[in-house]
Amino acid sequence: MNFQSSRMKVLGLAAAVGASSAVALSTVSSLAQEQDFRGQKIVQILQEPRHRTVHKDGNVYLLDVQINPGDTSFLHTHDAAIMYTFISNGDGPLYGRVSGNTDYVEQNFTHQVSNPGPGLFRIMALTNYGPGVEENNDRPQGVDGSADLENKWFRSYRVALAPGEETSIQTHQNSSVIIQTRPGKVHVSREDGVTAELSDMGDWAWREANAAFKISNPGNSSVEVVINEARR
């Protein structure tokens, strides 16, 4: 695909995804305009410097998207299914609201994102370049409740833990990322006792497919995490 001469729809995000947006990235503006991007710099999402790849697992990428107050991303093209965990926008924390877009698989989408501030705009984004999974025989073991979001590419669960509480041992057939969405302290522990400690919103721990783990709250305040699977 020639990104320099592509002609695609662009969605203006001057409001930098306000907290009152119903669907954060797709409905900030209901009017998308056809724009000719010839002569403008356009990059693929993995090359956009504010969309920083912090983990790669085959054809799955975890991106830490951070846009400082007053900054605007490059024009960039989405070309795969993506799931967003919203940490904050310019107005304040968003506490890990989860949404996704799978339309990009069939129709690539080019836009740029602005942050008027005063705070940091941050998303943890999981993008999946695989074909998706049609069957539902890959559900995790040891997980209570149903998924908050599920499609052929992703599955997401939200877990709230009181002080001292922990989950059962759980095993996901797909690679997954645990993302802290509320202040506090979280332990993500493998069966062999190796533990990753999360201590702030947006902190994350990666778990490979079929690697059993549990999540616990060793602190003195309630915490929340999301567990996001990349289905393959």
XYZ file of N, CA and C in Angstrom:
696
model
N 0.839 -1.189 0.000
C 0.000 0.000 0.000
C 0.874 1.239 0.000
N 0.600 2.216 -0.863
C 1.354 3.460 -0.937
C 0.721 4.471 -0.009
N 1.279 4.641 1.196
C 0.686 5.530 2.172
C 0.815 6.980 1.755
N 1.836 7.312 0.948
C 2.022 8.701 0.565
C 0.947 9.197 -0.374
N 0.333 8.302 -1.141
C -0.665 8.744 -2.108
C -2.036 8.155 -1.854
N -2.231 7.547 -0.694
C -3.521 6.933 -0.419
C -4.589 7.984 -0.249
N -5.802 7.674 -0.686
C -6.938 8.551 -0.518
C -7.928 7.826 0.358
N -8.090 8.291 1.599
C -8.908 7.580 2.558
C -9.647 8.576 3.411
N -10.568 8.082 4.220
C -11.299 8.944 5.138
C -10.428 9.294 6.337
N -10.567 10.521 6.804
C -9.857 10.935 7.999
C -10.873 11.412 9.019
N -10.661 11.066 10.254
C -11.552 11.468 11.328
C -10.814 12.443 12.219
N -11.287 13.689 12.303
C -10.632 14.686 13.131
C -10.861 14.392 14.592
N -9.799 14.482 15.393
C -9.885 14.189 16.810
C -9.357 15.366 17.621
N -9.744 16.566 17.266
C -9.241 17.731 17.969
C -9.666 17.727 19.422
N -10.771 17.061 19.721
C -11.236 16.992 21.105
C -10.450 15.983 21.926
N -9.556 15.244 21.277
C -8.686 14.267 21.956
C -9.473 13.295 22.812
N -10.546 12.787 22.252
C -11.320 11.726 22.883
C -11.816 12.157 24.260
N -12.786 13.028 24.289
C -13.358 13.485 25.543
C -13.986 12.362 26.318
N -14.004 12.491 27.639
C -14.503 11.421 28.497
C -15.971 11.143 28.259
N -16.716 12.109 27.712
C -18.137 11.897 27.480
C -18.421 11.245 26.140
N -17.386 10.947 25.359
C -17.597 10.322 24.056
C -18.207 8.951 24.233
N -19.217 8.647 23.447
C -19.885 7.353 23.580
C -18.991 6.225 23.115
N -18.350 6.397 21.973
C -17.407 5.403 21.475
C -16.152 6.179 21.136
N -15.129 6.013 21.930
C -14.088 7.014 22.051
C -13.412 7.402 20.741
N -12.966 6.462 19.938
C -12.206 6.851 18.774
C -13.022 6.931 17.504
N -14.210 6.341 17.490
C -14.952 6.294 16.236
C -16.075 7.304 16.150
N -16.453 7.942 17.275
C -17.591 8.848 17.216
C -17.325 10.205 17.840
N -16.056 10.582 17.988
C -15.783 11.922 18.459
C -16.372 12.933 17.496
N -16.250 12.661 16.226
C -16.899 13.465 15.198
C -17.714 12.524 14.342
N -18.981 12.882 14.124
C -19.834 12.009 13.316
C -19.662 12.284 11.832
N -18.894 13.304 11.493
C -18.716 13.670 10.098
C -17.276 13.425 9.681
N -17.070 12.394 8.896
C -15.747 12.136 8.345
C -15.697 12.720 6.942
N -14.600 13.338 6.604
C -14.471 13.978 5.310
C -13.478 13.216 4.459
N -13.773 13.158 3.145
C -12.806 12.614 2.211
C -11.695 13.650 2.049
N -10.462 13.237 2.262
C -9.340 14.134 2.085
C -8.300 13.469 1.219
N -7.666 14.271 0.406
C -6.583 13.790 -0.429
C -5.286 14.011 0.328
N -4.610 12.915 0.689
C -3.415 13.012 1.513
C -2.132 13.071 0.688
N -2.236 13.192 -0.626
C -1.027 13.234 -1.439
C -0.158 14.408 -1.022
N 1.126 14.111 -0.862
C 2.068 15.147 -0.451
C 2.229 15.272 1.046
N 1.364 14.607 1.829
C 1.488 14.637 3.274
C 2.157 13.350 3.771
N 2.837 13.475 4.881
C 3.497 12.313 5.453
C 2.488 11.428 6.149
N 2.398 10.186 5.718
C 1.518 9.197 6.320
C 2.355 7.973 6.661
N 2.171 7.460 7.862
C 2.913 6.280 8.279
C 1.943 5.188 8.682
N 2.398 3.956 8.618
C 1.631 2.838 9.136
C 1.667 2.918 10.656
N 0.619 2.434 11.322
C 0.465 2.647 12.758
C 1.681 2.201 13.558
N 2.338 1.108 13.161
C 3.482 0.624 13.928
C 4.704 1.527 13.782
N 4.694 2.427 12.788
C 5.790 3.371 12.600
C 5.473 4.764 13.149
N 4.273 4.954 13.702
C 3.923 6.249 14.282
C 4.603 6.357 15.642
N 5.467 7.360 15.872
C 6.310 7.354 17.080
C 5.557 7.460 18.391
N 4.336 7.970 18.390
C 3.576 8.055 19.639
C 2.842 6.747 19.933
N 2.790 5.863 18.936
C 2.237 4.517 19.106
C 3.423 3.561 19.296
N 3.945 3.512 20.495
C 5.203 2.807 20.745
C 4.942 1.326 21.025
N 5.574 0.467 20.252
C 5.471 -0.971 20.484
C 6.264 -1.334 21.727
N 5.561 -1.871 22.736
C 6.239 -2.272 23.979
C 6.320 -3.786 24.115
N 5.587 -4.515 23.271
C 5.700 -5.976 23.273
C 5.210 -6.496 21.928
N 5.925 -7.494 21.400
C 5.549 -8.143 20.143
C 5.503 -9.635 20.386
N 4.410 -10.254 19.941
C 4.245 -11.704 20.049
C 3.743 -12.200 18.697
N 4.677 -12.568 17.828
C 4.280 -12.969 16.480
C 3.638 -11.809 15.737
N 2.382 -11.996 15.323
C 1.680 -10.946 14.583
C 0.772 -10.105 15.482
N 1.047 -10.122 16.783
C 0.299 -9.314 17.749
C 1.253 -8.290 18.367
N 0.773 -7.050 18.465
C 1.600 -5.963 18.999
C 0.838 -5.245 20.113
N 1.545 -4.983 21.209
C 1.009 -4.148 22.282
C 1.642 -2.769 22.144
N 0.796 -1.757 22.009
C 1.253 -0.391 21.794
C 0.901 0.472 22.997
N 1.861 1.240 23.471
C 1.625 2.241 24.511
C 1.515 3.583 23.806
N 0.290 4.049 23.632
C 0.025 5.276 22.872
C -0.008 6.445 23.851
N 0.917 7.378 23.704
C 0.971 8.538 24.582
C 1.126 9.804 23.739
N 0.207 10.746 23.963
C 0.258 12.031 23.263
C 0.253 13.131 24.319
N 1.304 13.909 24.354
C 1.440 14.967 25.346
C 0.477 16.114 25.077
N 0.164 16.908 26.086
C -0.707 18.073 25.882
C -0.154 18.990 24.791
N -1.020 19.383 23.875
C -0.632 20.260 22.784
C 0.000 19.565 21.595
N 0.163 18.256 21.664
C 0.827 17.505 20.604
C -0.207 16.840 19.701
N 0.210 16.508 18.481
C -0.630 15.818 17.499
C 0.182 14.717 16.853
N -0.419 13.549 16.698
C 0.271 12.441 16.049
C 0.447 12.707 14.563
N 1.338 11.936 13.938
C 1.405 11.923 12.479
C 0.106 11.329 11.934
N -0.216 11.681 10.696
C -1.237 10.913 9.989
C -0.769 9.462 9.943
N -1.635 8.546 10.378
C -1.227 7.149 10.409
C -2.387 6.263 9.989
N -2.042 5.102 9.461
C -3.027 4.191 8.889
C -3.183 2.949 9.744
N -4.431 2.664 10.113
C -4.789 1.423 10.798
C -5.077 0.365 9.737
N -4.440 -0.806 9.872
C -4.588 -1.849 8.861
C -4.789 -3.224 9.474
N -5.266 -3.253 10.721
C -5.518 -4.530 11.395
C -6.548 -4.302 12.491
N -7.109 -5.401 12.992
C -8.023 -5.305 14.132
C -7.274 -4.761 15.344
N -7.975 -3.950 16.140
C -7.321 -3.319 17.285
C -8.291 -3.235 18.453
N -7.753 -3.370 19.668
C -8.544 -3.198 20.879
C -7.859 -2.149 21.747
N -8.662 -1.179 22.222
C -8.142 -0.062 22.996
C -8.502 -0.219 24.475
N -7.535 0.033 25.341
C -7.789 0.200 26.768
C -7.415 1.633 27.111
N -8.426 2.468 27.377
C -8.207 3.898 27.566
C -7.773 4.172 29.002
N -6.575 4.704 29.155
C -6.035 5.026 30.470
C -6.404 6.465 30.862
N -6.203 7.411 29.955
C -6.508 8.810 30.257
C -6.638 9.600 28.968
N -7.307 10.758 29.077
C -7.246 11.754 28.018
C -6.855 13.081 28.641
N -6.926 14.158 27.883
C -6.498 15.444 28.403
C -7.275 15.912 29.607
N -8.494 15.400 29.784
C -9.344 15.824 30.894
C -9.148 14.998 32.163
N -8.443 13.871 32.063
C -8.239 13.071 33.264
C -8.328 11.580 32.989
N -8.370 10.765 34.052
C -8.352 9.300 33.900
C -9.636 8.759 33.276
N -9.491 7.676 32.515
C -10.619 6.983 31.888
C -10.776 5.561 32.427
N -9.888 5.137 33.310
C -10.032 3.910 34.100
C -10.209 2.649 33.253
N -9.483 2.603 32.139
C -9.424 1.357 31.385
C -10.669 0.994 30.618
N -11.414 1.999 30.149
C -12.554 1.681 29.284
C -12.043 0.953 28.039
N -12.717 -0.125 27.663
C -12.260 -0.973 26.560
C -13.208 -0.857 25.375
N -12.646 -0.698 24.205
C -13.418 -0.760 22.963
C -12.505 -1.295 21.873
N -13.071 -1.579 20.714
C -12.264 -2.129 19.632
C -12.817 -1.774 18.280
N -12.006 -2.028 17.264
C -12.435 -1.812 15.888
C -11.869 -2.929 15.027
N -12.752 -3.685 14.376
C -12.321 -4.734 13.457
C -12.581 -4.356 12.002
N -13.207 -3.197 11.775
C -13.463 -2.751 10.407
C -12.174 -2.480 9.644
N -11.103 -2.156 10.391
C -9.835 -1.833 9.733
C -9.277 -3.015 8.953
N -9.723 -4.227 9.257
C -9.251 -5.401 8.529
C -9.679 -5.322 7.072
N -10.916 -4.907 6.834
C -11.451 -4.840 5.477
C -11.199 -3.488 4.822
N -11.191 -2.428 5.619
C -11.000 -1.085 5.071
C -10.023 -0.318 5.964
N -8.818 -0.143 5.454
C -7.822 0.600 6.211
C -8.311 2.023 6.460
N -7.782 2.618 7.532
C -8.292 3.912 7.969
C -7.127 4.808 8.374
N -7.119 6.043 7.862
C -6.049 6.989 8.140
C -6.592 8.184 8.885
N -5.901 8.573 9.977
C -6.307 9.744 10.744
C -5.115 10.221 11.563
N -5.338 11.280 12.321
C -4.359 11.729 13.290
C -5.091 12.132 14.557
N -4.387 12.121 15.669
C -5.001 12.360 16.969
C -4.316 13.549 17.635
N -5.123 14.497 18.119
C -4.609 15.668 18.822
C -5.017 15.621 20.286
N -4.197 16.210 21.137
C -4.492 16.298 22.563
C -4.367 17.748 23.021
N -5.489 18.445 23.225
C -5.415 19.836 23.692
C -5.041 19.969 25.157
N -4.999 18.833 25.891
C -4.592 18.871 27.288
C -5.760 19.176 28.223
N -5.446 19.489 29.482
C -4.103 19.744 30.010
C -3.322 18.486 30.395
N -3.978 17.312 30.426
C -3.307 16.094 30.860
C -2.818 15.250 29.699
N -2.229 14.107 30.037
C -1.695 13.168 29.058
C -2.814 12.342 28.443
N -2.763 12.140 27.140
C -3.645 11.208 26.439
C -2.903 9.878 26.336
N -3.503 8.807 26.875
C -2.816 7.523 26.875
C -3.786 6.375 26.645
N -3.390 5.475 25.767
C -4.124 4.247 25.469
C -3.127 3.098 25.448
N -3.520 1.953 25.987
C -2.809 0.708 25.720
C -3.603 -0.012 24.634
N -2.978 -0.179 23.481
C -3.679 -0.725 22.312
C -3.081 -2.072 21.930
N -3.950 -3.040 21.685
C -3.543 -4.374 21.258
C -3.999 -4.547 19.820
N -3.048 -4.736 18.907
C -3.413 -4.886 17.502
C -3.029 -6.286 17.027
N -3.917 -6.907 16.273
C -3.806 -8.316 15.912
C -3.868 -8.443 14.392
N -2.752 -8.859 13.787
C -2.675 -9.004 12.333
C -3.040 -10.413 11.865
N -3.536 -11.253 12.769
C -3.966 -12.592 12.394
C -5.323 -12.577 11.706
N -5.769 -13.735 11.204
C -7.032 -13.816 10.472
C -8.266 -13.838 11.361
N -8.082 -13.970 12.669
C -9.234 -14.098 13.556
C -9.618 -15.553 13.752
N -10.409 -15.799 14.783
C -10.815 -17.155 15.153
C -12.330 -17.258 15.059
N -12.813 -18.168 14.238
C -14.255 -18.327 14.047
C -14.901 -19.107 15.190
N -14.224 -20.177 15.679
C -14.808 -21.033 16.694
C -14.660 -20.410 18.080
N -15.475 -20.903 19.015
C -15.395 -20.430 20.396
C -14.922 -21.531 21.339
N -13.973 -22.334 20.872
C -13.454 -23.428 21.703
C -12.139 -23.045 22.383
N -11.866 -21.744 22.472
C -10.605 -21.279 23.058
C -10.836 -20.459 24.325
N -11.938 -20.701 25.007
C -12.232 -19.920 26.206
C -11.285 -20.300 27.342
N -10.953 -19.333 28.188
C -10.006 -19.615 29.277
C -10.628 -20.459 30.381
N -9.779 -21.111 31.148
C -10.200 -21.870 32.314
C -9.911 -21.060 33.576
N -10.807 -21.160 34.550
C -10.597 -20.503 35.827
C -11.026 -19.053 35.874
N -11.730 -18.585 34.847
C -12.178 -17.193 34.786
C -13.656 -17.123 35.138
N -13.989 -16.312 36.125
C -15.389 -16.120 36.499
C -16.006 -15.014 35.641
N -17.245 -15.213 35.237
C -17.957 -14.187 34.494
C -17.706 -14.268 33.001
N -18.435 -13.447 32.264
C -18.342 -13.424 30.812
C -17.458 -12.271 30.357
N -17.042 -12.354 29.119
C -16.181 -11.318 28.557
C -16.958 -10.020 28.361
N -16.297 -8.899 28.606
C -16.901 -7.592 28.348
C -16.876 -7.247 26.866
N -15.890 -7.769 26.157
C -15.770 -7.567 24.706
C -15.263 -8.857 24.105
N -15.865 -9.267 23.001
C -15.423 -10.485 22.332
C -15.732 -10.405 20.853
N -14.728 -10.722 20.042
C -14.910 -10.855 18.601
C -13.886 -11.870 18.095
N -13.689 -11.973 16.788
C -12.801 -12.995 16.243
C -11.333 -12.764 16.597
N -10.989 -11.535 16.968
C -9.585 -11.187 17.204
C -9.241 -11.001 18.679
N -10.238 -10.665 19.512
C -9.953 -10.296 20.893
C -11.014 -10.818 21.844
N -10.611 -10.862 23.110
C -11.543 -11.133 24.204
C -11.027 -10.356 25.420
N -11.934 -9.692 26.155
C -11.514 -8.865 27.277
C -12.381 -9.128 28.497
N -11.716 -9.296 29.639
C -12.386 -9.476 30.926
C -11.940 -8.364 31.878
N -12.845 -7.931 32.757
C -12.517 -6.952 33.790
C -12.613 -7.626 35.158
N -11.599 -7.393 35.996
C -11.531 -8.012 37.313
C -11.333 -6.916 38.355
N -12.202 -6.887 39.364
C -12.058 -5.978 40.502
C -11.700 -6.804 41.731
N -10.700 -6.328 42.483
C -10.226 -7.066 43.650
C -10.204 -6.149 44.869
N -10.823 -6.620 45.955
C -10.740 -5.912 47.233
C -9.365 -6.147 47.852
N -8.978 -5.352 48.853
C -7.689 -5.577 49.514
C -7.554 -7.014 50.020
N -6.446 -7.650 49.681
C -6.187 -9.026 50.103
C -6.841 -10.088 49.245
N -7.659 -9.700 48.282
C -8.373 -10.676 47.450
C -7.495 -11.135 46.293
N -7.747 -12.360 45.805
C -7.045 -12.873 44.641
C -7.978 -13.714 43.795
N -7.632 -13.864 42.530
C -8.417 -14.694 41.628
C -8.024 -16.152 41.788
N -8.802 -17.020 41.188
C -8.389 -18.409 41.038
C -7.253 -18.476 40.018
N -6.529 -19.598 40.018
C -5.559 -19.835 38.953
C -6.319 -19.902 37.630
N -5.860 -19.160 36.654
C -6.539 -19.159 35.357
C -5.539 -19.435 34.247
N -6.041 -20.069 33.196
C -5.215 -20.414 32.037
C -5.938 -19.972 30.780
N -5.265 -19.128 30.005
C -5.821 -18.625 28.753
C -5.143 -19.335 27.586
N -5.945 -19.825 26.658
C -5.387 -20.500 25.498
C -4.723 -19.529 24.533
N -4.999 -18.246 24.700
C -4.393 -17.213 23.871
C -3.441 -16.357 24.713
N -2.456 -15.779 24.070
C -1.616 -14.806 24.765
C -2.491 -13.688 25.301
N -2.116 -13.139 26.442
C -2.956 -12.120 27.060
C -2.095 -11.090 27.770
N -2.678 -9.906 27.951
C -2.015 -8.849 28.690
C -2.939 -8.397 29.811
N -2.373 -8.276 31.004
C -3.118 -7.776 32.166
C -2.733 -6.312 32.332
N -3.714 -5.419 32.315
C -3.461 -3.980 32.389
C -4.156 -3.407 33.616
N -3.421 -2.706 34.446
C -4.003 -2.075 35.627
C -4.784 -0.833 35.210
N -6.028 -0.717 35.719
C -6.901 0.377 35.298
C -7.329 1.298 36.429
N -6.949 0.969 37.669
C -7.232 1.815 38.834
C -5.973 1.916 39.681
N -5.815 2.994 40.452
C -4.632 3.107 41.316
C -4.589 1.981 42.338
N -3.391 1.631 42.779
C -3.212 0.584 43.767
C -2.029 -0.294 43.423
N -2.039 -1.498 43.957
C -0.961 -2.450 43.718
C -1.561 -3.783 43.299
N -0.968 -4.394 42.270
C -1.454 -5.658 41.723
C -0.279 -6.612 41.568
N -0.484 -7.877 41.930
C 0.497 -8.926 41.670
C -0.080 -9.899 40.645
N 0.709 -10.185 39.621
C 0.360 -11.200 38.625
C 1.386 -12.308 38.785
N 0.944 -13.462 39.307
C 1.872 -14.514 39.730
C 1.716 -15.769 38.894
N 2.833 -16.281 38.406
C 2.841 -17.552 37.705
C 2.750 -18.701 38.695
N 2.506 -19.899 38.156
C 2.410 -21.077 39.029
C 3.716 -21.370 39.749
N 4.851 -20.971 39.145
C 6.140 -21.238 39.786
C 6.507 -20.172 40.810
N 5.599 -19.218 41.057
C 5.821 -18.211 42.067
C 6.423 -16.915 41.566
N 6.914 -16.884 40.330
C 7.455 -15.642 39.772
C 6.324 -14.631 39.629
N 6.527 -13.433 40.166
C 5.448 -12.447 40.252
C 5.857 -11.136 39.595
N 4.952 -10.591 38.790
C 5.105 -9.233 38.253
C 4.261 -8.301 39.103
N 4.858 -7.209 39.565
C 4.123 -6.242 40.380
C 3.749 -5.035 39.530
N 2.468 -4.696 39.544
C 1.964 -3.494 38.881
C 1.601 -2.493 39.964
N 1.890 -1.219 39.728
C 1.677 -0.237 40.789
C 1.034 1.058 40.319
N 0.652 1.128 39.032
C 0.058 2.368 38.545
C -0.851 2.061 37.366
N -1.797 2.953 37.104
C -2.678 2.785 35.953
C -1.854 2.742 34.668
N -2.147 1.757 33.835
C -1.403 1.591 32.597
C -0.252 0.615 32.701
N 0.141 0.221 33.927
C 1.138 -0.839 34.069
C 0.558 -2.142 33.516
N 1.418 -3.017 33.010
C 0.916 -4.217 32.349
C 1.875 -5.387 32.565
N 1.335 -6.586 32.396
C 2.121 -7.820 32.435
C 1.625 -8.729 31.313
N 2.561 -9.312 30.573
C 2.223 -10.193 29.449
C 2.281 -11.644 29.905
N 1.313 -12.433 29.449
C 1.325 -13.864 29.735
C 1.159 -14.632 28.422
N 2.061 -15.604 28.225
C 2.009 -16.414 27.016
C 0.798 -17.342 27.041
N 0.425 -17.829 25.881
C -0.696 -18.758 25.786
C -0.443 -19.982 26.660
N -1.489 -20.406 27.378
C -1.482 -21.608 28.225
C -0.543 -21.504 29.428
N -0.147 -20.300 29.787
C 0.670 -20.096 30.986
C -0.254 -19.704 32.137
N -0.400 -20.592 33.116
C -1.325 -20.360 34.225
C -0.820 -19.225 35.120
N -1.754 -18.438 35.656
C -1.396 -17.349 36.556
C -2.596 -16.991 37.421
N -2.327 -16.221 38.460
C -3.395 -15.638 39.257
C -3.075 -14.172 39.493
N -4.110 -13.406 39.830
C -3.971 -11.977 40.077
C -4.413 -11.705 41.509
N -3.617 -10.932 42.247
C -3.951 -10.645 43.636
C -3.756 -9.163 43.939
N -4.417 -8.729 45.001
C -4.337 -7.350 45.470
C -3.668 -7.342 46.848
N -2.357 -7.038 46.917
C -1.669 -7.027 48.205
C -1.787 -5.689 48.936
N -2.480 -4.732 48.329
C -2.567 -3.400 48.902
C -3.730 -3.229 49.862
N -3.972 -1.973 50.226
C -5.041 -1.659 51.183
C -6.188 -0.895 50.564
N -6.268 -0.897 49.225
C -7.394 -0.283 48.525
C -7.799 -1.170 47.358
N -9.045 -1.065 46.935
C -9.533 -1.873 45.823
C -8.813 -1.511 44.524
N -8.640 -2.496 43.659
C -7.985 -2.278 42.365
C -8.804 -2.955 41.272
N -8.532 -2.563 40.038
C -9.147 -3.195 38.871
C -8.088 -3.421 37.808
N -8.284 -4.501 37.064
C -7.461 -4.773 35.891
C -8.375 -5.245 34.768
N -7.862 -5.164 33.550
C -8.491 -5.869 32.432
C -7.515 -6.925 31.941
N -8.076 -8.044 31.497
C -7.291 -9.115 30.896
C -7.709 -9.196 29.431
N -6.806 -8.811 28.551
C -7.115 -8.733 27.126
C -6.394 -9.850 26.372
N -7.158 -10.678 25.695
C -6.598 -11.782 24.911
C -6.507 -11.392 23.448
N -5.441 -11.857 22.805
C -5.314 -11.771 21.360
C -5.597 -13.149 20.796
N -6.727 -13.327 20.148
C -7.173 -14.653 19.722
C -6.469 -15.030 18.405
N -5.917 -16.275 18.425
C -5.242 -16.771 17.217
C -5.419 -18.270 17.117
